Short mmCIF file of C-alpha atoms and ligand atoms in Angstrom, two decimals:
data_model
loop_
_atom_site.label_atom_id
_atom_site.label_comp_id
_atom_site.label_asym_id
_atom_site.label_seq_id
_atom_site.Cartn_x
_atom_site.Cartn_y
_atom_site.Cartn_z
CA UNK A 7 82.26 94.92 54.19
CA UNK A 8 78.80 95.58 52.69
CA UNK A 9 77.69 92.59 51.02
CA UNK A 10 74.88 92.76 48.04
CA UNK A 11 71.77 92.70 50.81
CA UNK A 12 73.42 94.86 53.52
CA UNK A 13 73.59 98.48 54.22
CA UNK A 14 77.09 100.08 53.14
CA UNK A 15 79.70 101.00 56.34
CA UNK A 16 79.47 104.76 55.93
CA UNK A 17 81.02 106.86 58.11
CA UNK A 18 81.36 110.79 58.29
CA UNK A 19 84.05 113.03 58.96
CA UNK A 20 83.19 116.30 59.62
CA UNK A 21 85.13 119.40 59.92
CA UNK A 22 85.50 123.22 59.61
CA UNK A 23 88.22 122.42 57.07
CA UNK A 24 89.24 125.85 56.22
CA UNK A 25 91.31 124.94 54.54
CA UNK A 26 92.04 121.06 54.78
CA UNK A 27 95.58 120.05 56.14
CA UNK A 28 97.80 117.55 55.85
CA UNK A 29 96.45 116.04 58.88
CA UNK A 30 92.93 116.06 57.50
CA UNK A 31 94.23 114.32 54.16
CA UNK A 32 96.30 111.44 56.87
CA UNK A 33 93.03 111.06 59.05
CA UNK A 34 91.20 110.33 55.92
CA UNK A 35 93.22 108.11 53.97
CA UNK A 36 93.81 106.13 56.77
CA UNK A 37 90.35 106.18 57.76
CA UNK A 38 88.63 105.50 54.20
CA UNK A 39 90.52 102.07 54.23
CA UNK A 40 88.40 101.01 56.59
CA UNK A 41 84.68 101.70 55.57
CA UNK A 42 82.80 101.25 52.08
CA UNK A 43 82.06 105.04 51.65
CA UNK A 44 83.56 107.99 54.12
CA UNK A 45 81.54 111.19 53.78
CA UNK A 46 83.91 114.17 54.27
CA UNK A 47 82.09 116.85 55.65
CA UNK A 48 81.95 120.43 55.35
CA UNK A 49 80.50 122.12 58.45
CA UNK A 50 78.37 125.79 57.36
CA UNK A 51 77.92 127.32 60.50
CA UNK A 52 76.32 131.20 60.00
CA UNK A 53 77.89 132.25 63.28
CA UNK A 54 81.33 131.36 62.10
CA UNK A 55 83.72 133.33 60.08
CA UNK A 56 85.49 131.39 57.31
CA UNK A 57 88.43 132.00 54.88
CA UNK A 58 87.15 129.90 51.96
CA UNK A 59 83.63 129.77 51.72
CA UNK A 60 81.77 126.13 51.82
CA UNK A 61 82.04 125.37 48.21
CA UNK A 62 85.91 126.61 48.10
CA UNK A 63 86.23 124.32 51.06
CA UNK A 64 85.18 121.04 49.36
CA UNK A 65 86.24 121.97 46.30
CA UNK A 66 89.88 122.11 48.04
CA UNK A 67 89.26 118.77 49.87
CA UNK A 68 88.47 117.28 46.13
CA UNK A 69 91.11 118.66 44.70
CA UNK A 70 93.47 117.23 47.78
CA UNK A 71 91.97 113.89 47.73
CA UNK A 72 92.44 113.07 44.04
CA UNK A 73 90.89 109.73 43.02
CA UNK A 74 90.04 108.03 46.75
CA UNK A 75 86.62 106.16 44.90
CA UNK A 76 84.83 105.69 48.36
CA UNK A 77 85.38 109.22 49.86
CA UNK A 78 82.82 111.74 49.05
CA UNK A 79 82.59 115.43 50.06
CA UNK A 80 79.54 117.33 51.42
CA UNK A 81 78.44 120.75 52.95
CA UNK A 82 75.81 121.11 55.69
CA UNK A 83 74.43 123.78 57.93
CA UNK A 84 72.84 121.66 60.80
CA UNK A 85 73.81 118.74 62.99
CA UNK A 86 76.30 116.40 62.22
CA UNK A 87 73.62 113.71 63.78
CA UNK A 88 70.94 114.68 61.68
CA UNK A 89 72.95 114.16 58.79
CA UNK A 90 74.70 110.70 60.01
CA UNK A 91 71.02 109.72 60.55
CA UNK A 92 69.76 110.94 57.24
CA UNK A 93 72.54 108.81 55.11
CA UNK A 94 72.54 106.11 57.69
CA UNK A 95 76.18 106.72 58.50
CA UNK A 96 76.39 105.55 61.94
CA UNK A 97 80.40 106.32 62.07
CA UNK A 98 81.35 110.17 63.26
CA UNK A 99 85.00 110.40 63.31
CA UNK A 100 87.02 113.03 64.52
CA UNK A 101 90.78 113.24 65.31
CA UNK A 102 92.92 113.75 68.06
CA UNK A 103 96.45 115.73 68.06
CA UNK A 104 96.97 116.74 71.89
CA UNK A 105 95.43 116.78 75.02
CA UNK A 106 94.50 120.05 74.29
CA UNK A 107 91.69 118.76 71.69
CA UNK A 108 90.93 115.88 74.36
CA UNK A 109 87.95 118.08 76.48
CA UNK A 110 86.28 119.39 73.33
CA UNK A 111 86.00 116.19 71.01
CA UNK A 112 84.77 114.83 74.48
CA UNK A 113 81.91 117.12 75.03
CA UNK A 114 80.75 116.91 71.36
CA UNK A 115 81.12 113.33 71.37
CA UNK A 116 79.25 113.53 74.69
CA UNK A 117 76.45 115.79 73.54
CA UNK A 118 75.90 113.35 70.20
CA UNK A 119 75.68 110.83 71.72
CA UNK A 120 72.93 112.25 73.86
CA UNK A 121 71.37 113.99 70.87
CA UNK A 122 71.44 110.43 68.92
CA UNK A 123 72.60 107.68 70.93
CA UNK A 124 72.73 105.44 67.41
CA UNK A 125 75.81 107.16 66.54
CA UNK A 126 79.62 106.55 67.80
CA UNK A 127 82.35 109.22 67.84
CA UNK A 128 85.71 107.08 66.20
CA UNK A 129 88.65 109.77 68.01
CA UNK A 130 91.80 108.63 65.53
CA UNK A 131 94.86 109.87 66.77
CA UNK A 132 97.03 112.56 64.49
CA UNK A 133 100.13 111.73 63.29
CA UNK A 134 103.03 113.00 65.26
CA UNK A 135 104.46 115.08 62.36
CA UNK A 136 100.73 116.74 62.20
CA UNK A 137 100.17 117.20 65.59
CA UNK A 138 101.16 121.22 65.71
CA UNK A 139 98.74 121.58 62.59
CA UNK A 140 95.79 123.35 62.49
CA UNK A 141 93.51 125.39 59.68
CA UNK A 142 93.87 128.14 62.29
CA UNK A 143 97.73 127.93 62.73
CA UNK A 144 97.84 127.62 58.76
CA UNK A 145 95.75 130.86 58.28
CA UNK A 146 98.07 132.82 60.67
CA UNK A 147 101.31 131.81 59.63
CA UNK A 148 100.12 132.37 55.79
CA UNK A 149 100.06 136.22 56.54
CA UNK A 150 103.51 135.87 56.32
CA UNK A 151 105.08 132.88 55.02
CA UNK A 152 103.79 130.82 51.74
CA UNK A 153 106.72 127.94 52.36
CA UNK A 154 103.67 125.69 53.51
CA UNK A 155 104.50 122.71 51.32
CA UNK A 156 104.79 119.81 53.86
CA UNK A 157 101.34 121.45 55.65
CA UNK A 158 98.74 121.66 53.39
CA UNK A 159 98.40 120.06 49.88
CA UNK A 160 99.98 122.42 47.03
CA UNK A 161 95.89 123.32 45.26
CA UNK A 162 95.75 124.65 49.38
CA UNK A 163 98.68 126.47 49.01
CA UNK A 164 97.79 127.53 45.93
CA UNK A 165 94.34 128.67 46.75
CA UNK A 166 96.11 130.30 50.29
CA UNK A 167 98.32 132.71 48.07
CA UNK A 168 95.65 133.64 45.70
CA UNK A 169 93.08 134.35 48.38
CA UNK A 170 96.02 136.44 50.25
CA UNK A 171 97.09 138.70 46.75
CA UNK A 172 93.45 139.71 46.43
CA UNK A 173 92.77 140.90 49.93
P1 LIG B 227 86.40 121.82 63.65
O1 LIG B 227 86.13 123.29 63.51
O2 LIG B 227 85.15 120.97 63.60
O3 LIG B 227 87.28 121.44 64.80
P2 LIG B 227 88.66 121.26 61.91
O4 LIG B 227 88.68 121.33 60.42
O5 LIG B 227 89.54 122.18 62.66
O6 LIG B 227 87.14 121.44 62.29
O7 LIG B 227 88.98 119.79 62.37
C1 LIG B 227 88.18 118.69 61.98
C2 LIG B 227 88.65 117.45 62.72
O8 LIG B 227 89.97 117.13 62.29
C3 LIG B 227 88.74 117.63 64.24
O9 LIG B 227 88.38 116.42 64.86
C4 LIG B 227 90.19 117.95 64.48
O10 LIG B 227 90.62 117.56 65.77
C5 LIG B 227 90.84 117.10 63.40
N1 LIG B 227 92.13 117.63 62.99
C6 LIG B 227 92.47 118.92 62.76
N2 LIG B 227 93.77 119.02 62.43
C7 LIG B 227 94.27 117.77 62.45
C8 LIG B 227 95.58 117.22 62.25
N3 LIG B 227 96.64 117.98 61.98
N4 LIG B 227 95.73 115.89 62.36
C9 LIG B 227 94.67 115.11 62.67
N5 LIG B 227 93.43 115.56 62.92
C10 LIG B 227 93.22 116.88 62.81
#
């Protein structure tokens, strides 16, 4: 761990997150353990259509999280590079649930690694009892069904309902 002349173990976790799952909340309290400060991070693409916006997003992950003092929560619109350069987090981690995931995470590993060959992609491996759950799954099912509670933290659930009432 960092001592009082080194540079802090950061890593970042970045993510769509819309909302954050169960999963998410595993990867990253098994994953903060392990650095001094894990950046969760809230990807802003323009060309992709979200639920929550940005700020709802984070502001759900916070709300998830409760008091985990080294994880902290940030939005950005570019590459997940530039930013792990910028806050010298050298760490991108992204997790694993199926084979299915196994081509993409490659490829974007792949392609940041050529875009910034100082970072490493950490792949952790979902829990089993995660492994069918995704934001997307979440959103679809939520049409229909609120009985979510083993899926996505209750302020998600919460947030879920309201955001389904007022459309
Ligand atoms: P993205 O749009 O970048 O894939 P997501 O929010 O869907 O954003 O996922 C962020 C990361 O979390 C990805 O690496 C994804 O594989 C991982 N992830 C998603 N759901 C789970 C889960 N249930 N368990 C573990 N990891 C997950």
């Amino acid at each position: 761990m960092a001592t009082q002349d080194s540079i802090p173990r950061r890593a970042v976790y970045p993510g769509s997150f819309d909302p954050i799952t169960n999963g998410h909340v595993d990867i990253i309290e098994r994953i903060q353990a392990l650095y001094d400060e894990l950046i969760v991070l809230v990807a802003n693409s323009p060309d992709k259509k979200y639920m929550f916006s940005a700020h709802e997003r984070a502001d759900l992950i916070r709300g998830a999280l409760g008091d985990l003092k080294n994880v902290t929560v940030d939005i950005h619109d570019g590459l997940t590079v530039e930013y792990a350069r910028k806050h010298q987090a050298p760490v991108v981690v992204r997790g694993l649930r199926a084979v299915a995931d196994f081509e993409y995470e490659m490829a974007m590993a792949n392609m940041n690694k050529h875009l910034n060959p100082d970072v490493e992609t950490m792949i952790v491996f979902a829990d089993p009892k995660y492994g069918y759950v995704s934001s997307r799954l979440i959103k679809s099912v939520s049409i229909y069904t609120n009985d979510l509670a083993e899926l996505v933290p209750e302020n998600v659930r919460e947030a879920i309902k309201q955001k389904r009432q007022n459309s």
